[in-house]
Short mmCIF file of C-alpha atoms in Angstrom, two decimals:
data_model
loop_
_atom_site.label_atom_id
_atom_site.label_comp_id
_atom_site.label_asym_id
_atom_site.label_seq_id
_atom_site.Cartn_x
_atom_site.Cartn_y
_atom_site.Cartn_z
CA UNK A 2 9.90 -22.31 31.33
CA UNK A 3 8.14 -19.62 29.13
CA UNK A 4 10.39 -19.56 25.96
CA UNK A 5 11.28 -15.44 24.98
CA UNK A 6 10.21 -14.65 21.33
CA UNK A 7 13.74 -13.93 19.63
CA UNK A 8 13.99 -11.40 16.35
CA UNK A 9 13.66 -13.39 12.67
CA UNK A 10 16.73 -11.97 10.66
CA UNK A 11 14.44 -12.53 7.45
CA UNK A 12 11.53 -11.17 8.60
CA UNK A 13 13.27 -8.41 9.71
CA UNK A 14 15.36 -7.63 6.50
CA UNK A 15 11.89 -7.69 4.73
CA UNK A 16 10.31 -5.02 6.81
CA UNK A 17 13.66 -2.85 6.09
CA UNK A 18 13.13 -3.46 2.48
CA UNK A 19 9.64 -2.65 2.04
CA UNK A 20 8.25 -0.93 5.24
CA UNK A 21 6.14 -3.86 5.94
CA UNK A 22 6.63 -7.43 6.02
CA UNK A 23 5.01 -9.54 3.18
CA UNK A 24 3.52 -12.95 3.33
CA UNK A 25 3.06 -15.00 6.36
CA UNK A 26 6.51 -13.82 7.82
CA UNK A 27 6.63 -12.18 11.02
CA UNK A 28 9.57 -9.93 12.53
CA UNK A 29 9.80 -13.03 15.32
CA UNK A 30 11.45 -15.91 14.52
CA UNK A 31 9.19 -19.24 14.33
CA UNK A 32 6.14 -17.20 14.23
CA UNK A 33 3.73 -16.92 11.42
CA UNK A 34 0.45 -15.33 10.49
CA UNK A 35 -2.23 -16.73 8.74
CA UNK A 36 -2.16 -15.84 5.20
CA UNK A 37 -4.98 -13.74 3.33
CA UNK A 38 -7.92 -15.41 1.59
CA UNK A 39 -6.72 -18.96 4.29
CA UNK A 40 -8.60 -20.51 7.21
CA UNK A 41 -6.78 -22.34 9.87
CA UNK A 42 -8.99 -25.21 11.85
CA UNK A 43 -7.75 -26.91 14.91
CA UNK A 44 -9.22 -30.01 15.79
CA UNK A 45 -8.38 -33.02 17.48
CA UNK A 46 -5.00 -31.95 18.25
CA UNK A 47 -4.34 -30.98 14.98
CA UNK A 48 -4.07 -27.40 12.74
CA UNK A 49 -5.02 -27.47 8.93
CA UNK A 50 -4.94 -24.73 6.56
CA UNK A 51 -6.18 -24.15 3.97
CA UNK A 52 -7.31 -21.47 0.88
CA UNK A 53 -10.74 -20.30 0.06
CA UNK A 54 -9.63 -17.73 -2.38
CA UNK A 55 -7.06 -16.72 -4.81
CA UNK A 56 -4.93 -13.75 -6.40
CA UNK A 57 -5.38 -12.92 -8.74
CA UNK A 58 -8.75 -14.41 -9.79
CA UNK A 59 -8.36 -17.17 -12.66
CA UNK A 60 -8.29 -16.21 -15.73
CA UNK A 61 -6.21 -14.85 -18.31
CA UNK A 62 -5.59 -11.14 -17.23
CA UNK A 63 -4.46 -10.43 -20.88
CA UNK A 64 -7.90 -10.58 -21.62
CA UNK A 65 -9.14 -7.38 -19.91
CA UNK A 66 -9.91 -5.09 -22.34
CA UNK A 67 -12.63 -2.24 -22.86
CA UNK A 68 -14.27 -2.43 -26.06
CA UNK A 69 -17.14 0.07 -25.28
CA UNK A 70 -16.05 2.38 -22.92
CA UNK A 71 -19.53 3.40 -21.65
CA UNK A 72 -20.97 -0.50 -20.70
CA UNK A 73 -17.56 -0.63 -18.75
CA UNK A 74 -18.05 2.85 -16.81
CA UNK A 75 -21.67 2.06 -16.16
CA UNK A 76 -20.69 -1.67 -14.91
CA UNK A 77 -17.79 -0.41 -12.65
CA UNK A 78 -19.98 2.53 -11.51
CA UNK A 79 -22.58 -0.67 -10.57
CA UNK A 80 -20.10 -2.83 -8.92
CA UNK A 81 -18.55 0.24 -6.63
CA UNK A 82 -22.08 1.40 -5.65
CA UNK A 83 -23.62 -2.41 -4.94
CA UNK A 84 -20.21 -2.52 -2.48
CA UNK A 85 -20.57 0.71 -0.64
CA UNK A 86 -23.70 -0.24 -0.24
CA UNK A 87 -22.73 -3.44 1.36
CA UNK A 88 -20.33 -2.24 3.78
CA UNK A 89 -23.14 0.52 5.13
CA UNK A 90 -24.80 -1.71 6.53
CA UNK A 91 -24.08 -1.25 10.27
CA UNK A 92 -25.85 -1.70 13.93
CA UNK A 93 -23.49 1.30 14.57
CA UNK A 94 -23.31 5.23 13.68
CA UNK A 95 -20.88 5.36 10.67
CA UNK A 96 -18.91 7.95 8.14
CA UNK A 97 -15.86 8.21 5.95
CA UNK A 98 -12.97 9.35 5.49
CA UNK A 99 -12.33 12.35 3.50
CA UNK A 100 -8.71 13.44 2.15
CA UNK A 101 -10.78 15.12 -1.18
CA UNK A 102 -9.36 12.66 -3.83
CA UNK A 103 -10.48 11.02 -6.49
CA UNK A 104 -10.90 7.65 -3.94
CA UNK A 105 -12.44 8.98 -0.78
CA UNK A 106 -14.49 11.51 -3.21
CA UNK A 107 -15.82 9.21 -5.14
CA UNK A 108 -16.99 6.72 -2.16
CA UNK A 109 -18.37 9.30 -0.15
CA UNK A 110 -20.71 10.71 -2.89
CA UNK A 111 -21.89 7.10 -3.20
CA UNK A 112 -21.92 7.07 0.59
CA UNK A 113 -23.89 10.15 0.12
CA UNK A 114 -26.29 8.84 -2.81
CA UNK A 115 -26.96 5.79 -0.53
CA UNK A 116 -27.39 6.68 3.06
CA UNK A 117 -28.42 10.50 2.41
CA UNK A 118 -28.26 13.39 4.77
CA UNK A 119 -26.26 13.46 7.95
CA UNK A 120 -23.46 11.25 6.56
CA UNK A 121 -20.28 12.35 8.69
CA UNK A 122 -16.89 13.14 6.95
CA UNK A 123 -13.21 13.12 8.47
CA UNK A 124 -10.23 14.38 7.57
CA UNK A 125 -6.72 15.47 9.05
CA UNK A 126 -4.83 18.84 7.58
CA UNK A 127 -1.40 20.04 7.69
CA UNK A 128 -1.74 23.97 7.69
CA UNK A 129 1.01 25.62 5.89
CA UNK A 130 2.49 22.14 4.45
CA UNK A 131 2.35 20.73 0.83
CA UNK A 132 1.02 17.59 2.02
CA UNK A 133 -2.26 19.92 3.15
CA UNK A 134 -5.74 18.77 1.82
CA UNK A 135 -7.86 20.15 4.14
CA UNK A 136 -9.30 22.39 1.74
CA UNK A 137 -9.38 19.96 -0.80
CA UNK A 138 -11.68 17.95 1.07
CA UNK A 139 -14.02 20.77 2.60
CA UNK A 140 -14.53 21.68 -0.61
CA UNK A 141 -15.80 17.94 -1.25
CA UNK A 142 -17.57 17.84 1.77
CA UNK A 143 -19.60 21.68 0.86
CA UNK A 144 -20.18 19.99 -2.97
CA UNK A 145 -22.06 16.62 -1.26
CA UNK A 146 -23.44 18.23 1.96
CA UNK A 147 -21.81 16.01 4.67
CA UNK A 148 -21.45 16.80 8.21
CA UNK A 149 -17.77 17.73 8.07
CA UNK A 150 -14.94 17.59 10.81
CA UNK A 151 -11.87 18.77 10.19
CA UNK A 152 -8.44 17.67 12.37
CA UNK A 153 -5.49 20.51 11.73
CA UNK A 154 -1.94 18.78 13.23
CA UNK A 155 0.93 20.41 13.87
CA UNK A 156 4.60 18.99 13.52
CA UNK A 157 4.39 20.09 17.46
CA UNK A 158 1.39 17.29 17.43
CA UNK A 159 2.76 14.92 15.47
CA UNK A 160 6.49 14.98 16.86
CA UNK A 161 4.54 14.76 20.95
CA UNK A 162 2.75 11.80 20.36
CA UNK A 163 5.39 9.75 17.44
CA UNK A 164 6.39 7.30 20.03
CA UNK A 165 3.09 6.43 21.72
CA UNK A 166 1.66 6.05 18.65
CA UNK A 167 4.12 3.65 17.13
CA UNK A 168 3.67 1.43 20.70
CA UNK A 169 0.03 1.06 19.10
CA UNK A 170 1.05 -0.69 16.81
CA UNK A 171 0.46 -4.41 16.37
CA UNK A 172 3.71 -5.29 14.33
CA UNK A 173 6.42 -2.77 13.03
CA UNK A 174 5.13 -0.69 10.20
CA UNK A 175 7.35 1.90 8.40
CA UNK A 176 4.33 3.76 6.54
CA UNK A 177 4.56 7.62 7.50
CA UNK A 178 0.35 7.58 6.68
CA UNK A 179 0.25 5.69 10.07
CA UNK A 180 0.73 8.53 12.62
CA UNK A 181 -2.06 11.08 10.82
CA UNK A 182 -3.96 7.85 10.40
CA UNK A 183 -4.11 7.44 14.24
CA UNK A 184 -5.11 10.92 14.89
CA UNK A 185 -8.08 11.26 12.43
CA UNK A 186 -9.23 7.92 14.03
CA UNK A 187 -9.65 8.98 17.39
CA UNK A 188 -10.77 12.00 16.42
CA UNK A 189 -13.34 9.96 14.15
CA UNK A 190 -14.02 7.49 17.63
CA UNK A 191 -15.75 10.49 19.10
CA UNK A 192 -18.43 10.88 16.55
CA UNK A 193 -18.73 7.04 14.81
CA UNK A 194 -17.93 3.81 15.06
CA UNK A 195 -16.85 2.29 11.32
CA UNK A 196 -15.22 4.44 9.05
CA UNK A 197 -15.28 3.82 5.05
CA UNK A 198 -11.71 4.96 3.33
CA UNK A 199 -10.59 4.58 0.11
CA UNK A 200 -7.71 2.65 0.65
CA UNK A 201 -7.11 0.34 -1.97
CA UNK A 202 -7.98 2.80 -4.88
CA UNK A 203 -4.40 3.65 -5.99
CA UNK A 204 -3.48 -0.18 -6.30
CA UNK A 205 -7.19 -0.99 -8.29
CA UNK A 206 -6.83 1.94 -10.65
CA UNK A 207 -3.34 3.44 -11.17
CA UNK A 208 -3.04 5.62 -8.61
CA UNK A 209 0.64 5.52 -7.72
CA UNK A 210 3.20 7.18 -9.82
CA UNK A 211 5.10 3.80 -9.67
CA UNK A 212 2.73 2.21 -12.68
CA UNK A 213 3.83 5.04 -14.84
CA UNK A 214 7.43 4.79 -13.89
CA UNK A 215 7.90 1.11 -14.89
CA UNK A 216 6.86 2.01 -18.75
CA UNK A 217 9.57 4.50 -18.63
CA UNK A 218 12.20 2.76 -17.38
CA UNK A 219 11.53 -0.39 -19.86
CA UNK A 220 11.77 2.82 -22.53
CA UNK A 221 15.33 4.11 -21.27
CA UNK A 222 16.70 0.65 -19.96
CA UNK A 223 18.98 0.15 -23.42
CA UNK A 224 19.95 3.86 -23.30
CA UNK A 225 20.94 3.85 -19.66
CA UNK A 226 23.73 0.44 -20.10
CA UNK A 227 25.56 3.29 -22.14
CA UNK A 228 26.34 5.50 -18.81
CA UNK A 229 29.41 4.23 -17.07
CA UNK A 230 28.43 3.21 -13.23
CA UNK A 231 31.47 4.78 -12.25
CA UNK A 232 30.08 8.43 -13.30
CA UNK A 233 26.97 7.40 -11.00
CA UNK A 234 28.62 8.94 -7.85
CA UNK A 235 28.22 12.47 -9.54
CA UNK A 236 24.45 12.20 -10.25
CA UNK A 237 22.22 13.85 -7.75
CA UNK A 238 20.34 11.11 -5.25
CA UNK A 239 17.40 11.04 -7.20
CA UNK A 240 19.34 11.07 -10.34
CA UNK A 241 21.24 8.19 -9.41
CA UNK A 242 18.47 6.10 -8.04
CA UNK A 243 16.83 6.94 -11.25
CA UNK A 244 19.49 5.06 -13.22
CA UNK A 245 19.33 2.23 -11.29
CA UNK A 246 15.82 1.66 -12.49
CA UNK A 247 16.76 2.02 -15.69
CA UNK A 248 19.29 -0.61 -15.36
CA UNK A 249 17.51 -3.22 -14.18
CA UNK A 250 17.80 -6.70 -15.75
CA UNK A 251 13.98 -7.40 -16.06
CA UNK A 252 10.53 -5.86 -15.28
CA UNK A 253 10.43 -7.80 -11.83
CA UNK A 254 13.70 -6.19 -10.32
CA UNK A 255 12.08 -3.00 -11.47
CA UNK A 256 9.29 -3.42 -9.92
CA UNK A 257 11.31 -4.52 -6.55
CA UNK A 258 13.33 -1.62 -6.65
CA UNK A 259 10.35 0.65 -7.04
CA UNK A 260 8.59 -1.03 -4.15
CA UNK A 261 11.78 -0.82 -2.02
CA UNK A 262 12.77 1.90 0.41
CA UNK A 263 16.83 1.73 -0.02
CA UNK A 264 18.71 0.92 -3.01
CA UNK A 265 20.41 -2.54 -2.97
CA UNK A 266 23.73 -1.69 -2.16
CA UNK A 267 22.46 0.41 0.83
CA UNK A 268 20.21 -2.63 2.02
CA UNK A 269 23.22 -4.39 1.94
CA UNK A 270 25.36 -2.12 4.53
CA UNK A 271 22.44 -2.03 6.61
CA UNK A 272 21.78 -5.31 7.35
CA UNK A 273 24.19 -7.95 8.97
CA UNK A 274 23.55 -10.65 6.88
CA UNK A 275 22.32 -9.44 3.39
CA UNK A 276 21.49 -12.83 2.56
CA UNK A 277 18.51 -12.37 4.98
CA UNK A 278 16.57 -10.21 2.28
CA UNK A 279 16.51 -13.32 -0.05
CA UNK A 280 13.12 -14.19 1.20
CA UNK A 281 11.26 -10.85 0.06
CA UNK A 282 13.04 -10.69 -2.77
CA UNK A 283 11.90 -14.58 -3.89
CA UNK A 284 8.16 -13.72 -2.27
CA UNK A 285 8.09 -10.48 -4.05
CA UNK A 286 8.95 -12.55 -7.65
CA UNK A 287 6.80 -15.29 -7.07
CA UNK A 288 3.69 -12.46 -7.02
CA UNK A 289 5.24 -11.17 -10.00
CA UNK A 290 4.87 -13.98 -12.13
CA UNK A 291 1.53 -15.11 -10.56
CA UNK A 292 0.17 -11.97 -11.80
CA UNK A 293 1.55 -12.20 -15.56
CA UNK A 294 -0.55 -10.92 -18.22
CA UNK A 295 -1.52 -7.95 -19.88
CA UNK A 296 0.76 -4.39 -19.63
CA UNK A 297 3.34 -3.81 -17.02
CA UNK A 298 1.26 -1.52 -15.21
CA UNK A 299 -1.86 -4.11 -14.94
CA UNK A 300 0.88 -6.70 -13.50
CA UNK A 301 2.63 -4.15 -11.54
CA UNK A 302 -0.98 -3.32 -10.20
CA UNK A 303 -1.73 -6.51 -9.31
CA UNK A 304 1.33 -7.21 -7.53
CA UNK A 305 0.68 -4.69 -5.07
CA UNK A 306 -2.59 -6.28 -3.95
CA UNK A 307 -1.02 -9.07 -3.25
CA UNK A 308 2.03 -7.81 -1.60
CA UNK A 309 2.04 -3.64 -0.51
CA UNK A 310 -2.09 -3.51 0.17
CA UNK A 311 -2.11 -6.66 1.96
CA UNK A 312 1.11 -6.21 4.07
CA UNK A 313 1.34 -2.65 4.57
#
């Protein structure tokens, strides 16, 4: 008798934590995936696994530092050309995505530099919305002469097709890029086959507001144990959230709450057993101390590579 795939209370309470679940944890009980940088052989009857690379890289991250400012721009410049160049090399036709910031912009003029004319650019806009970078990227697009399409949705659009797109997905994902994401890619399946993005440039270089936000709250944490929690229910939402990051005990439950989607309390009501969220809480630490060294926003940064890029 086939035996029915039942719901893992752990993996679940870590996708309603973070939007994603982290580590080898599934949402189905008993059921894993194979973690990143592993290879899992079966032979014989018998399943080993085991690491070919680590993260973060050895090495003491403290040690990062720029001492001439030019030798590091012209070696990073280097290293992101030699890996665009790598990853145009294709038996099939290929572009890039284009939302006309600094990440997509700056891999597509490579993109550009490398494969020359003819190089196709994507991007979705939302007319009318602040979320709209449609012109931001056209403008891109005009500045490196690609061959430019450009996807306008609607909320009509997004709202007709919100539940057959989330049956495309593999595992349950709470990231609201998904839906556009989906769009722009069949739009992008008409013209191309592989599509270069610049995900992964926010977590590499600072992108996310979140790296800024844990300096400040280590800055207002001793002010903010002079507010009396019981005043808390008068703040504004954001207010109050706000002072919860302030009071946190120690850089790591910062950085949780700031790569959480409810406040604790809140995660509590919603789940049955609370307990549950124990793992991604521990997983979430253990990154955190793996990637000690150096400012909180290099740790913070490296975190997320581990945990939100991989995952989510």
């Amino acid at each position: 008798m086939e035996r029915q795939p039942s719901v893992s209370p752990q993996g679940f309470a870590s996708y309603a934590r973070f939007g994603y679940v982290p580590g080898v944890e599934t949402t189905y009980a008993g059921i894993q995936r194979l973690a990143p940088g592993h290879i899992l052989v079966w032979e014989g009857g018998r399943t080993t696994v085991r690491a070919y690379h680590e993260w973060p890289p050895p090495g003491d991250q403290s040690s990062l530092r720029a001492a001439d400012e030019g030798k590091v721009l012209d070696e990073l410049h280097g290293i992101l050309r030699s890996a665009v160049a790598d990853r145009l090399v294709s038996d099939v036709p290929l572009g890039c995505f284009l939302s006309g910031g600094i990440d997509s912009s700056l891999i597509v003029a490579l993109a550009r530099e490398l494969a020359g004319s003819g190089l196709k650019t994507f991007n979705v806009s939302f007319p009318g919305t602040d979320r709209d970078e449609g012109d931001q990227a056209a403008m891109v697009a005009k500045a490196l002469q690609t061959d430019h399409h450009r996807l306008e949705l609607s909320m009509a659009d997004m709202e007709s097709a919100y539940l057959e797109t989330l049956r495309m997905a593999t595992e349950p994902i709470g990231d609201d890029s998904y839906i556009p994401t989906c769009f722009i890619s069949r739009v992008t399946r008409e013209h191309v086959t592989v599509a270069l993005s610049g995900d992964g440039g926010d977590e590499l270089f600072g992108g996310y507001p979140k790296y800024r936000q844990i300096e400040w709250a280590a800055r207002f944490h001793p002010w903010s144990r002079a507010w009396p929690r019981c005043l808390d229910a008068l703040l504004p939402d954001k207010a109050s959230k706000a002072m919860q990051l302030f009071r946190g005990s120690n850089p790591s439950s910062r950085a949780l709450w700031l790569g959480s989607l409810w406040k604790e309390k809140e995660l509590e009501r919603l789940l049955i057993d609370p307990s549950a969220a124990e793992g991604g809480r521990l997983l979430f630490e253990r990154a955190w101390e793996n990637c000690a060294g150096g400012c909180l926003q290099n740790q913070f940064s490296l975190t997320d590579i581990a945990t939100y890029l991989e995952g989510d």
